[in-house]
Amino acid sequence: MRGALWRLHRVLPRASGRRIPRIARAAQRPLSTGLHEATREEDVQLRDAFDLPTQTTLGSAWFQQGQPTGLLMESRFVSPKSFRQSGQEAMAEAATLVERVLGAQTHAQRRQVVKCLDQLSDALCRVMDVAELVRQVHPDSSWQAAAEEVYGGMLEYMNGLNTHVGLYAKLVEVMDDPVIAADLSPVEREVALSFRRDFERSGIHLATTAHARFVELSSRIHDQSREFLRSQALAPAGGAVPVPVDQLRSLPAPVVMEILQAFPSRKRSDGVTVVDIVPDDYAAQYILRDCEDAGVREAVFRAWQHGAPSAVQALEGLLDDRLALARTVGFESFAHMTLDDKMAKSPEHVDGFLRGLATQAQPQWDAVARALHRTRSRTQPAQLSALQPWDRDYWVNRQQMGLGALPQLAEYFSLGRVVLGLSRVFARLYGVTLRAAMPQPGEIWHPEVRKLEVVDENGRLLGLVYCDVFARDSKAHVGAAHFTARCARRVDDDV
């Protein structure tokens, strides 16, 4: 567990899967808008940054000569060597802050303890979170190796801080002092309470034996989580499915070509040519949607859903150890521990919400199921069995086609148009928009990365977003995600 000092929150990062198609602009027209001309020009630039990568220069800085600004415009991150050095410097800064917290005696010094802890967390996370990003997406193996080294060393250091009895005792001392507590702002009180909760979730208040058990479980959970994610990149354990080439004819031609290029084909003894498909997400989804043979759909579905034994073993161990960890610190389950300080508060509230939602939506689901059965009965009147999981996508697609739905709706939503649409939604809801920007030399890690500025209604820069949305072999194959590389925080009163 990263615990109290791991204050930057991220949702699983790493982009993977098949390459997102780029739709030629020849088939598009600029979206109509009532906004002024300058904004329309920025809209076109935002859209074209994703849809016309070869005709824009937003990634050309990757190849520019000149003094690099550093990865993500951080001057410390100009090379693998300097990246390693930044990890050492961050831990040295953290050590100084730890000494300052532990040595706080006067009222003024103790009044700064919460700020010091916040600054300590930020000093470590500004390097450690970037290391997590780099080791997942950077194409250069030397950068990946440096990031692994920095991440591993800083994680070990962070875990030591998360169980540092002196830091916890000093924080409790400050929070329990009525004079200092009355002087803390509402934000400072909430930050202090958050740190204290996370310290205690790290088992710091436990007796020696229980704390040792907590540390052991935390280490196992970390290892099992990494093993489970690593196993997601393995081929499905169901093995290859022999699919007659003729059964692929109902799939879109470009998809068939990719499948034929990706998987071996052979002739069976009966003279039928088959393709031995090991179902990944891409192939399985198209076969389940478009293949007319229910037997092929079933075989592909079962092979696709058959998890690798190593992944199943890691997941089962992870669930057992999470339960044991939660009970070690006094919670009924890991869900109770995770939700305790969240808006939902408890698993019972989540369960009640989901069940209520299901009850409310049941009539609509029943109507959908009846419509699917009617669609199937018109094509297969003798088929009276229940719809199976491998039938759903196929009959939903047939139903939509029967209602006149466009067969390839996604082609009308190019990546650039989707990003532009999101920007317009953000503008209406929050008064902020996305604007394509030119990266500086060394700022991005691959020429396909797109830099976006987040600006308010007055054009004031609020933050930056780097989009690395296309698949490539050098990425970790564990699904889509985002990384927080740097949090917004007040720095003018740093100690």
Tab-separated table of C-alpha atoms in Angstrom:
chain	number	residue	atom	x	y	z
A	1	MET	CA	0.000	0.000	0.000
A	2	ARG	CA	1.314	3.430	-0.854
A	3	GLY	CA	-0.569	4.967	2.040
A	4	ALA	CA	-0.478	8.423	3.485
A	5	LEU	CA	2.211	10.013	1.378
A	6	TRP	CA	0.998	8.729	-1.992
A	7	ARG	CA	-1.311	11.645	-2.540
A	8	LEU	CA	-1.604	11.706	-6.335
A	9	HIS	CA	-4.544	9.733	-7.568
A	10	ARG	CA	-4.461	7.912	-10.866
A	11	VAL	CA	-6.792	5.583	-12.806
A	12	LEU	CA	-5.067	2.634	-14.422
A	13	PRO	CA	-2.686	4.302	-17.409
A	14	ARG	CA	-1.516	2.587	-19.922
A	15	ALA	CA	-2.904	2.725	-23.420
A	16	SER	CA	-2.869	-0.499	-25.360
A	17	GLY	CA	-4.825	-2.588	-27.844
A	18	ARG	CA	-5.285	-2.115	-31.557
A	19	ARG	CA	-4.271	1.154	-33.136
A	20	ILE	CA	-7.075	3.694	-33.227
A	21	PRO	CA	-7.946	4.335	-36.872
A	22	ARG	CA	-7.248	7.751	-38.299
A	23	ILE	CA	-10.051	8.872	-40.582
A	24	ALA	CA	-9.057	10.810	-43.695
A	25	ARG	CA	-10.217	14.390	-43.642
A	26	ALA	CA	-11.441	14.116	-47.224
A	27	ALA	CA	-14.555	12.423	-45.895
A	28	GLN	CA	-15.184	15.126	-43.310
A	29	ARG	CA	-16.493	18.634	-43.194
A	30	PRO	CA	-15.701	21.140	-40.448
A	31	LEU	CA	-18.363	21.115	-37.765
A	32	SER	CA	-20.618	24.160	-37.905
A	33	THR	CA	-20.349	26.510	-34.963
A	34	GLY	CA	-21.602	29.875	-33.921
A	35	LEU	CA	-18.355	30.746	-32.178
A	36	HIS	CA	-16.084	33.522	-33.390
A	37	GLU	CA	-13.487	32.913	-36.111
A	38	ALA	CA	-10.472	32.548	-33.797
A	39	THR	CA	-12.227	29.810	-31.844
A	40	ARG	CA	-13.230	28.015	-35.059
A	41	GLU	CA	-9.586	28.039	-36.120
A	42	GLU	CA	-8.552	26.574	-32.772
A	43	ASP	CA	-11.274	23.935	-33.146
A	44	VAL	CA	-9.900	22.893	-36.517
A	45	GLN	CA	-6.368	22.740	-35.105
A	46	LEU	CA	-7.562	20.588	-32.207
A	47	ARG	CA	-9.391	18.188	-34.511
A	48	ASP	CA	-6.590	17.985	-37.075
A	49	ALA	CA	-3.955	17.362	-34.410
A	50	PHE	CA	-5.482	13.884	-34.054
A	51	ASP	CA	-7.068	13.254	-37.452
A	52	LEU	CA	-4.269	14.556	-39.699
A	53	PRO	CA	-1.055	13.703	-37.861
A	54	THR	CA	1.065	13.728	-41.023
A	55	GLN	CA	-0.229	17.156	-42.091
A	56	THR	CA	0.264	18.925	-38.758
A	57	THR	CA	3.486	19.826	-37.006
A	58	LEU	CA	2.360	19.331	-33.418
A	59	GLY	CA	4.578	16.281	-32.976
A	60	SER	CA	7.543	17.531	-34.983
A	61	ALA	CA	9.279	18.891	-31.896
A	62	TRP	CA	10.292	15.313	-31.217
A	63	PHE	CA	12.728	15.661	-34.089
A	64	GLN	CA	13.774	19.269	-33.525
A	65	GLN	CA	17.354	20.123	-32.691
A	66	GLY	CA	18.134	22.323	-29.751
A	67	GLN	CA	18.456	22.268	-26.003
A	68	PRO	CA	15.808	19.893	-24.596
A	69	THR	CA	13.423	21.358	-22.063
A	70	GLY	CA	13.065	18.025	-20.302
A	71	LEU	CA	10.284	15.462	-20.312
A	72	LEU	CA	6.932	17.119	-19.505
A	73	MET	CA	8.809	20.462	-19.384
A	74	GLU	CA	10.616	19.360	-16.227
A	75	SER	CA	14.232	20.465	-16.449
A	76	ARG	CA	15.366	17.569	-14.236
A	77	PHE	CA	14.122	14.980	-16.749
A	78	VAL	CA	16.411	15.527	-19.759
A	79	SER	CA	18.066	12.091	-19.831
A	80	PRO	CA	17.936	8.718	-18.060
A	81	LYS	CA	20.949	9.815	-16.003
A	82	SER	CA	19.320	13.064	-14.881
A	83	PHE	CA	16.100	11.165	-14.169
A	84	ARG	CA	17.946	8.862	-11.781
A	85	GLN	CA	19.535	11.913	-10.186
A	86	SER	CA	16.115	13.526	-9.716
A	87	GLY	CA	14.999	10.496	-7.709
A	88	GLN	CA	17.979	10.855	-5.389
A	89	GLU	CA	17.365	14.578	-5.013
A	90	ALA	CA	13.681	14.025	-4.218
A	91	MET	CA	14.524	11.562	-1.456
A	92	ALA	CA	17.158	13.958	-0.059
A	93	GLU	CA	14.570	16.758	0.016
A	94	ALA	CA	12.114	14.381	1.681
A	95	ALA	CA	14.677	13.468	4.339
A	96	THR	CA	15.153	17.153	5.175
A	97	LEU	CA	11.392	17.622	5.535
A	98	VAL	CA	11.113	14.517	7.735
A	99	GLU	CA	13.758	15.956	10.079
A	100	ARG	CA	11.870	19.236	10.172
A	101	VAL	CA	8.627	17.498	11.137
A	102	LEU	CA	10.249	15.321	13.799
A	103	GLY	CA	12.122	18.287	15.256
A	104	ALA	CA	9.109	20.615	15.441
A	105	GLN	CA	8.906	21.908	19.027
A	106	THR	CA	7.752	25.525	19.048
A	107	HIS	CA	4.203	26.554	18.207
A	108	ALA	CA	5.314	28.036	14.870
A	109	GLN	CA	7.205	24.866	13.935
A	110	ARG	CA	4.352	22.556	14.896
A	111	ARG	CA	1.919	24.818	13.037
A	112	GLN	CA	3.881	23.959	9.855
A	113	VAL	CA	3.757	20.167	10.300
A	114	VAL	CA	0.743	19.630	8.008
A	115	LYS	CA	2.280	21.841	5.333
A	116	CYS	CA	5.579	19.947	5.625
A	117	LEU	CA	3.814	16.621	5.129
A	118	ASP	CA	2.012	17.960	2.072
A	119	GLN	CA	5.291	19.290	0.692
A	120	LEU	CA	6.982	15.964	1.472
A	121	SER	CA	4.317	14.054	-0.429
A	122	ASP	CA	4.578	16.377	-3.411
A	123	ALA	CA	8.386	16.207	-3.548
A	124	LEU	CA	8.267	12.424	-3.864
A	125	CYS	CA	5.219	12.068	-6.088
A	126	ARG	CA	6.409	14.595	-8.693
A	127	VAL	CA	9.188	12.154	-9.535
A	128	MET	CA	7.600	8.829	-8.648
A	129	ASP	CA	4.419	9.373	-10.661
A	130	VAL	CA	6.426	10.365	-13.729
A	131	ALA	CA	8.540	7.230	-13.234
A	132	GLU	CA	5.342	5.174	-13.300
A	133	LEU	CA	4.345	6.858	-16.580
A	134	VAL	CA	7.773	6.495	-18.200
A	135	ARG	CA	8.184	2.811	-17.416
A	136	GLN	CA	4.814	2.086	-19.024
A	137	VAL	CA	4.883	4.175	-22.221
A	138	HIS	CA	8.381	5.422	-23.093
A	139	PRO	CA	9.764	3.763	-26.261
A	140	ASP	CA	13.422	4.041	-25.175
A	141	SER	CA	14.589	1.038	-23.115
A	142	SER	CA	17.227	3.147	-21.333
A	143	TRP	CA	14.497	5.488	-20.096
A	144	GLN	CA	12.362	2.509	-19.073
A	145	ALA	CA	15.267	1.006	-17.117
A	146	ALA	CA	15.924	4.317	-15.349
A	147	ALA	CA	12.239	4.664	-14.502
A	148	GLU	CA	12.088	1.111	-13.095
A	149	GLU	CA	15.120	1.843	-10.931
A	150	VAL	CA	13.768	5.169	-9.689
A	151	TYR	CA	10.292	3.764	-9.073
A	152	GLY	CA	11.557	0.744	-7.160
A	153	GLY	CA	13.910	2.753	-4.945
A	154	MET	CA	11.355	5.456	-4.202
A	155	LEU	CA	8.576	2.935	-3.525
A	156	GLU	CA	10.732	1.290	-0.874
A	157	TYR	CA	11.511	4.707	0.646
A	158	MET	CA	7.813	5.699	0.493
A	159	ASN	CA	6.730	2.511	2.235
A	160	GLY	CA	9.149	3.339	5.042
A	161	LEU	CA	7.569	6.768	5.472
A	162	ASN	CA	4.064	5.315	5.410
A	163	THR	CA	4.935	3.287	8.511
A	164	HIS	CA	7.105	5.927	10.210
A	165	VAL	CA	5.879	6.005	13.799
A	166	GLY	CA	7.536	9.357	14.486
A	167	LEU	CA	5.726	11.140	11.641
A	168	TYR	CA	2.400	9.666	12.719
A	169	ALA	CA	2.956	10.602	16.363
A	170	LYS	CA	3.849	14.181	15.451
A	171	LEU	CA	0.755	14.524	13.246
A	172	VAL	CA	-1.504	13.201	16.040
A	173	GLU	CA	0.201	15.558	18.512
A	174	VAL	CA	-0.534	18.535	16.257
A	175	MET	CA	-4.135	17.524	15.542
A	176	ASP	CA	-4.861	16.939	19.230
A	177	ASP	CA	-3.432	20.327	20.275
A	178	PRO	CA	-6.535	22.541	20.655
A	179	VAL	CA	-4.615	25.774	20.023
A	180	ILE	CA	-3.063	24.566	16.747
A	181	ALA	CA	-6.231	22.740	15.685
A	182	ALA	CA	-8.232	25.955	16.070
A	183	ASP	CA	-5.685	27.797	13.929
A	184	LEU	CA	-5.815	25.328	10.999
A	185	SER	CA	-7.847	26.328	7.968
A	186	PRO	CA	-10.654	23.975	6.818
A	187	VAL	CA	-8.428	22.753	3.994
A	188	GLU	CA	-5.515	22.101	6.353
A	189	ARG	CA	-7.766	20.183	8.732
A	190	GLU	CA	-9.052	18.010	5.913
A	191	VAL	CA	-5.511	17.368	4.650
A	192	ALA	CA	-4.352	16.459	8.154
A	193	LEU	CA	-7.300	14.117	8.647
A	194	SER	CA	-6.606	12.482	5.294
A	195	PHE	CA	-2.971	11.889	6.207
A	196	ARG	CA	-3.954	10.465	9.579
A	197	ARG	CA	-6.493	8.067	8.064
A	198	ASP	CA	-3.982	6.867	5.513
A	199	PHE	CA	-1.309	6.388	8.155
A	200	GLU	CA	-3.718	4.264	10.164
A	201	ARG	CA	-4.729	2.320	7.081
A	202	SER	CA	-1.048	1.460	6.800
A	203	GLY	CA	-1.341	-0.267	10.166
A	204	ILE	CA	0.919	2.184	11.948
A	205	HIS	CA	-1.210	2.141	15.120
A	206	LEU	CA	-1.168	-1.654	15.418
A	207	ALA	CA	0.708	-3.769	17.912
A	208	THR	CA	4.060	-5.158	16.769
A	209	THR	CA	2.787	-8.589	15.684
A	210	ALA	CA	-0.255	-7.200	13.878
A	211	HIS	CA	1.852	-4.545	12.202
A	212	ALA	CA	4.320	-7.144	10.929
A	213	ARG	CA	1.371	-9.085	9.502
A	214	PHE	CA	0.082	-5.904	7.847
A	215	VAL	CA	3.450	-5.226	6.201
A	216	GLU	CA	3.662	-8.808	4.947
A	217	LEU	CA	0.163	-8.673	3.448
A	218	SER	CA	0.830	-5.293	1.842
A	219	SER	CA	3.938	-6.627	0.143
A	220	ARG	CA	2.086	-9.681	-1.164
A	221	ILE	CA	-0.787	-7.548	-2.435
A	222	HIS	CA	1.645	-5.333	-4.327
A	223	ASP	CA	3.342	-8.347	-5.944
A	224	GLN	CA	0.048	-10.059	-6.816
A	225	SER	CA	-1.370	-6.865	-8.325
A	226	ARG	CA	1.633	-6.534	-10.634
A	227	GLU	CA	1.466	-10.224	-11.551
A	228	PHE	CA	-2.245	-9.968	-12.357
A	229	LEU	CA	-1.689	-6.932	-14.580
A	230	ARG	CA	1.284	-8.594	-16.256
A	231	SER	CA	-0.822	-11.672	-16.974
A	232	GLN	CA	-3.372	-9.584	-18.885
A	233	ALA	CA	-0.845	-9.276	-21.707
A	234	LEU	CA	-0.619	-13.060	-22.070
A	235	ALA	CA	-2.539	-14.917	-24.765
A	236	PRO	CA	-5.932	-16.289	-23.606
A	237	ALA	CA	-5.543	-19.701	-22.003
A	238	GLY	CA	-8.332	-21.106	-24.181
A	239	GLY	CA	-5.855	-21.597	-27.012
A	240	ALA	CA	-6.369	-21.156	-30.748
A	241	VAL	CA	-9.803	-21.543	-32.325
A	242	PRO	CA	-9.853	-22.986	-35.879
A	243	VAL	CA	-12.231	-20.740	-37.831
A	244	PRO	CA	-13.091	-21.557	-41.471
A	245	VAL	CA	-12.160	-18.635	-43.704
A	246	ASP	CA	-15.667	-18.630	-45.157
A	247	GLN	CA	-17.062	-17.785	-41.711
A	248	LEU	CA	-15.074	-14.530	-41.756
A	249	ARG	CA	-16.694	-13.183	-44.923
A	250	SER	CA	-19.412	-11.374	-42.978
A	251	LEU	CA	-16.774	-9.321	-41.098
A	252	PRO	CA	-15.576	-5.959	-42.470
A	253	ALA	CA	-12.897	-6.489	-45.121
A	254	PRO	CA	-10.146	-4.525	-43.291
A	255	VAL	CA	-10.741	-6.617	-40.173
A	256	VAL	CA	-10.518	-9.853	-42.146
A	257	MET	CA	-7.227	-8.702	-43.649
A	258	GLU	CA	-5.793	-7.947	-40.205
A	259	ILE	CA	-6.902	-11.338	-38.865
A	260	LEU	CA	-5.379	-13.165	-41.848
A	261	GLN	CA	-2.115	-11.282	-41.356
A	262	ALA	CA	-2.029	-11.826	-37.587
A	263	PHE	CA	-2.882	-15.550	-37.374
A	264	PRO	CA	-1.702	-18.647	-39.291
A	265	SER	CA	-3.977	-20.429	-41.735
A	266	ARG	CA	-3.944	-24.045	-42.925
A	267	LYS	CA	-5.958	-26.562	-44.889
A	268	ARG	CA	-7.804	-29.281	-43.002
A	269	SER	CA	-8.008	-32.850	-44.254
A	270	ASP	CA	-11.435	-32.072	-45.748
A	271	GLY	CA	-9.887	-29.317	-47.870
A	272	VAL	CA	-11.398	-26.427	-45.865
A	273	THR	CA	-9.030	-23.523	-45.145
A	274	VAL	CA	-9.113	-22.474	-41.500
A	275	VAL	CA	-7.446	-19.686	-39.548
A	276	ASP	CA	-6.136	-20.597	-36.076
A	277	ILE	CA	-7.255	-17.510	-34.143
A	278	VAL	CA	-6.079	-16.848	-30.602
A	279	PRO	CA	-8.860	-14.414	-29.700
A	280	ASP	CA	-7.683	-10.989	-28.537
A	281	ASP	CA	-10.134	-8.184	-27.842
A	282	TYR	CA	-10.016	-6.904	-31.407
A	283	ALA	CA	-10.687	-10.176	-33.220
A	284	ALA	CA	-13.178	-11.471	-30.659
A	285	GLN	CA	-15.380	-8.390	-30.691
A	286	TYR	CA	-15.739	-8.378	-34.474
A	287	ILE	CA	-16.370	-12.120	-34.666
A	288	LEU	CA	-19.005	-11.964	-31.920
A	289	ARG	CA	-20.698	-9.076	-33.679
A	290	ASP	CA	-20.584	-10.196	-37.318
A	291	CYS	CA	-19.954	-13.946	-37.633
A	292	GLU	CA	-23.136	-15.785	-38.652
A	293	ASP	CA	-22.112	-19.186	-37.266
A	294	ALA	CA	-23.199	-19.552	-33.615
A	295	GLY	CA	-20.748	-22.417	-33.087
A	296	VAL	CA	-17.810	-20.239	-34.113
A	297	ARG	CA	-19.044	-17.405	-31.904
A	298	GLU	CA	-19.333	-19.753	-28.925
A	299	ALA	CA	-15.863	-21.238	-29.426
A	300	VAL	CA	-14.277	-17.784	-29.771
A	301	PHE	CA	-16.172	-16.431	-26.761
A	302	ARG	CA	-15.112	-19.318	-24.505
A	303	ALA	CA	-11.466	-19.115	-25.579
A	304	TRP	CA	-11.460	-15.320	-25.222
A	305	GLN	CA	-12.920	-15.421	-21.709
A	306	HIS	CA	-10.644	-18.221	-20.482
A	307	GLY	CA	-8.198	-16.433	-18.197
A	308	ALA	CA	-4.553	-17.407	-17.959
A	309	PRO	CA	-3.952	-19.671	-14.920
A	310	SER	CA	-1.346	-17.250	-13.585
A	311	ALA	CA	-3.866	-14.404	-13.716
A	312	VAL	CA	-6.553	-16.441	-11.948
A	313	GLN	CA	-4.117	-17.528	-9.269
A	314	ALA	CA	-2.897	-13.962	-8.722
A	315	LEU	CA	-6.462	-12.631	-8.573
A	316	GLU	CA	-7.610	-15.229	-6.049
A	317	GLY	CA	-4.567	-14.570	-3.878
A	318	LEU	CA	-5.115	-10.831	-4.178
A	319	LEU	CA	-8.741	-11.123	-3.005
A	320	ASP	CA	-7.797	-13.316	-0.035
A	321	ASP	CA	-4.977	-11.025	1.069
A	322	ARG	CA	-7.056	-7.859	0.668
A	323	LEU	CA	-9.681	-9.341	2.981
A	324	ALA	CA	-7.030	-10.339	5.516
A	325	LEU	CA	-5.468	-6.862	5.330
A	326	ALA	CA	-8.793	-5.109	5.925
A	327	ARG	CA	-9.592	-7.290	8.922
A	328	THR	CA	-6.122	-6.649	10.348
A	329	VAL	CA	-6.979	-2.942	10.640
A	330	GLY	CA	-10.507	-3.562	11.931
A	331	PHE	CA	-12.705	-3.491	8.822
A	332	GLU	CA	-15.246	-6.124	7.828
A	333	SER	CA	-13.950	-6.324	4.256
A	334	PHE	CA	-11.621	-4.594	1.820
A	335	ALA	CA	-14.667	-2.870	0.324
A	336	HIS	CA	-15.576	-1.426	3.727
A	337	MET	CA	-12.004	-0.184	4.178
A	338	THR	CA	-11.856	1.383	0.701
A	339	LEU	CA	-15.253	3.107	0.892
A	340	ASP	CA	-15.020	4.310	4.484
A	341	ASP	CA	-14.011	7.870	3.576
A	342	LYS	CA	-15.646	7.961	0.140
A	343	MET	CA	-19.007	9.429	-0.798
A	344	ALA	CA	-20.620	5.977	-0.937
A	345	LYS	CA	-19.414	5.227	2.647
A	346	SER	CA	-20.166	1.479	2.589
A	347	PRO	CA	-20.634	-1.527	0.265
A	348	GLU	CA	-24.242	-1.725	1.438
A	349	HIS	CA	-24.936	1.726	0.003
A	350	VAL	CA	-23.325	0.750	-3.305
A	351	ASP	CA	-25.285	-2.508	-3.444
A	352	GLY	CA	-28.523	-0.725	-2.650
A	353	PHE	CA	-27.906	1.879	-5.339
A	354	LEU	CA	-27.113	-0.725	-7.996
A	355	ARG	CA	-30.097	-2.910	-7.086
A	356	GLY	CA	-32.413	0.073	-7.161
A	357	LEU	CA	-31.051	1.091	-10.531
A	358	ALA	CA	-31.522	-2.458	-11.843
A	359	THR	CA	-35.106	-2.592	-10.605
A	360	GLN	CA	-35.893	0.740	-12.218
A	361	ALA	CA	-34.337	-0.300	-15.530
A	362	GLN	CA	-35.725	-3.863	-15.621
A	363	PRO	CA	-38.761	-3.024	-17.816
A	364	GLN	CA	-36.481	-1.467	-20.422
A	365	TRP	CA	-34.131	-4.473	-20.336
A	366	ASP	CA	-37.085	-6.843	-20.713
A	367	ALA	CA	-38.272	-4.890	-23.753
A	368	VAL	CA	-34.801	-5.095	-25.295
A	369	ALA	CA	-34.654	-8.855	-24.708
A	370	ARG	CA	-38.075	-9.371	-26.305
A	371	ALA	CA	-37.036	-7.306	-29.316
A	372	LEU	CA	-33.867	-9.393	-29.739
A	373	HIS	CA	-35.896	-12.611	-29.581
A	374	ARG	CA	-38.260	-11.264	-32.239
A	375	THR	CA	-35.319	-10.384	-34.469
A	376	ARG	CA	-33.882	-13.883	-34.090
A	377	SER	CA	-37.238	-15.604	-34.625
A	378	ARG	CA	-37.661	-13.874	-37.997
A	379	THR	CA	-34.349	-15.349	-39.157
A	380	GLN	CA	-34.351	-18.602	-37.176
A	381	PRO	CA	-38.008	-19.410	-36.384
A	382	ALA	CA	-37.162	-22.884	-35.044
A	383	GLN	CA	-34.663	-21.496	-32.512
A	384	LEU	CA	-36.424	-21.304	-29.147
A	385	SER	CA	-33.486	-21.505	-26.735
A	386	ALA	CA	-32.436	-18.577	-24.585
A	387	LEU	CA	-29.952	-16.093	-25.958
A	388	GLN	CA	-26.417	-16.965	-24.915
A	389	PRO	CA	-23.639	-14.492	-24.051
A	390	TRP	CA	-21.999	-15.085	-27.450
A	391	ASP	CA	-25.314	-14.292	-29.200
A	392	ARG	CA	-25.896	-10.837	-27.733
A	393	ASP	CA	-23.637	-8.675	-29.900
A	394	TYR	CA	-24.607	-10.504	-33.082
A	395	TRP	CA	-28.360	-10.090	-32.629
A	396	VAL	CA	-28.069	-6.532	-31.322
A	397	ASN	CA	-26.176	-5.676	-34.502
A	398	ARG	CA	-28.758	-7.459	-36.682
A	399	GLN	CA	-31.566	-5.619	-34.919
A	400	GLN	CA	-29.894	-2.254	-35.425
A	401	MET	CA	-29.302	-2.997	-39.094
A	402	GLY	CA	-32.949	-3.949	-39.443
A	403	LEU	CA	-33.936	-0.591	-37.978
A	404	GLY	CA	-31.749	1.204	-40.493
A	405	ALA	CA	-28.816	1.945	-38.216
A	406	LEU	CA	-25.533	2.850	-39.855
A	407	PRO	CA	-23.287	-0.237	-39.933
A	408	GLN	CA	-20.053	1.632	-39.090
A	409	LEU	CA	-21.174	4.477	-36.868
A	410	ALA	CA	-17.721	4.847	-35.330
A	411	GLU	CA	-16.338	6.051	-38.654
A	412	TYR	CA	-18.393	9.219	-38.264
A	413	PHE	CA	-16.697	9.898	-34.922
A	414	SER	CA	-13.032	10.295	-35.705
A	415	LEU	CA	-10.700	10.730	-32.764
A	416	GLY	CA	-10.269	14.420	-33.541
A	417	ARG	CA	-14.013	15.015	-33.607
A	418	VAL	CA	-14.455	13.187	-30.309
A	419	VAL	CA	-11.757	15.309	-28.617
A	420	LEU	CA	-13.323	18.434	-30.090
A	421	GLY	CA	-16.736	17.323	-28.837
A	422	LEU	CA	-15.330	16.763	-25.351
A	423	SER	CA	-13.817	20.242	-25.401
A	424	ARG	CA	-17.210	21.744	-26.228
A	425	VAL	CA	-18.888	19.756	-23.464
A	426	PHE	CA	-16.258	20.944	-20.979
A	427	ALA	CA	-16.845	24.518	-22.142
A	428	ARG	CA	-20.581	24.280	-21.472
A	429	LEU	CA	-20.238	22.516	-18.117
A	430	TYR	CA	-17.106	24.044	-16.611
A	431	GLY	CA	-16.099	26.997	-18.761
A	432	VAL	CA	-12.835	25.362	-19.850
A	433	THR	CA	-11.688	24.213	-23.277
A	434	LEU	CA	-8.893	22.147	-24.815
A	435	ARG	CA	-6.402	23.782	-27.157
A	436	ALA	CA	-3.747	22.032	-29.271
A	437	ALA	CA	-0.230	23.203	-28.429
A	438	MET	CA	3.270	22.761	-29.818
A	439	PRO	CA	5.573	20.704	-27.576
A	440	GLN	CA	9.114	21.847	-26.946
A	441	PRO	CA	12.156	19.707	-27.847
A	442	GLY	CA	12.357	16.768	-25.443
A	443	GLU	CA	8.986	17.506	-23.860
A	444	ILE	CA	7.185	14.460	-25.274
A	445	TRP	CA	8.356	10.854	-25.411
A	446	HIS	CA	6.986	9.896	-28.854
A	447	PRO	CA	5.983	11.859	-31.972
A	448	GLU	CA	2.398	10.572	-31.740
A	449	VAL	CA	1.891	12.229	-28.345
A	450	ARG	CA	-0.341	15.294	-28.524
A	451	LYS	CA	-0.038	18.191	-26.098
A	452	LEU	CA	-3.253	19.961	-25.121
A	453	GLU	CA	-3.630	23.104	-23.056
A	454	VAL	CA	-6.597	23.467	-20.715
A	455	VAL	CA	-7.711	27.102	-20.718
A	456	ASP	CA	-10.535	29.022	-19.071
A	457	GLU	CA	-13.006	31.422	-20.694
A	458	ASN	CA	-10.424	34.221	-20.591
A	459	GLY	CA	-7.739	32.115	-22.256
A	460	ARG	CA	-5.821	31.643	-18.995
A	461	LEU	CA	-3.772	28.445	-18.912
A	462	LEU	CA	-4.987	26.071	-16.195
A	463	GLY	CA	-3.061	22.912	-16.965
A	464	LEU	CA	-1.705	20.510	-19.587
A	465	VAL	CA	-2.866	17.154	-20.911
A	466	TYR	CA	-0.623	14.826	-22.928
A	467	CYS	CA	-2.536	12.341	-25.101
A	468	ASP	CA	-0.763	9.117	-26.061
A	469	VAL	CA	-3.717	7.189	-27.442
A	470	PHE	CA	-2.276	4.951	-30.155
A	471	ALA	CA	-1.020	1.429	-29.589
A	472	ARG	CA	2.616	0.435	-30.044
A	473	ASP	CA	4.768	-2.476	-29.009
A	474	SER	CA	6.804	-0.485	-26.484
A	475	LYS	CA	3.770	0.193	-24.303
A	476	ALA	CA	2.733	-1.972	-21.378
A	477	HIS	CA	-0.330	-3.938	-22.478
A	478	VAL	CA	-2.600	-3.546	-19.493
A	479	GLY	CA	-5.481	-1.439	-20.792
A	480	ALA	CA	-6.353	2.219	-21.084
A	481	ALA	CA	-5.525	4.611	-18.269
A	482	HIS	CA	-4.453	8.102	-17.261
A	483	PHE	CA	-1.571	9.310	-15.110
A	484	THR	CA	-1.415	12.411	-12.956
A	485	ALA	CA	2.139	13.593	-13.525
A	486	ARG	CA	1.864	16.761	-11.447
A	487	CYS	CA	-0.858	17.930	-9.081
A	488	ALA	CA	-1.984	21.494	-8.555
A	489	ARG	CA	-1.051	22.713	-5.070
A	490	ARG	CA	-0.292	25.959	-3.278
A	491	VAL	CA	3.460	26.571	-3.265
A	492	ASP	CA	3.839	30.206	-2.201
A	493	ASP	CA	3.871	29.248	1.478
A	494	ASP	CA	6.203	26.241	1.217
A	495	VAL	CA	8.516	25.880	4.188
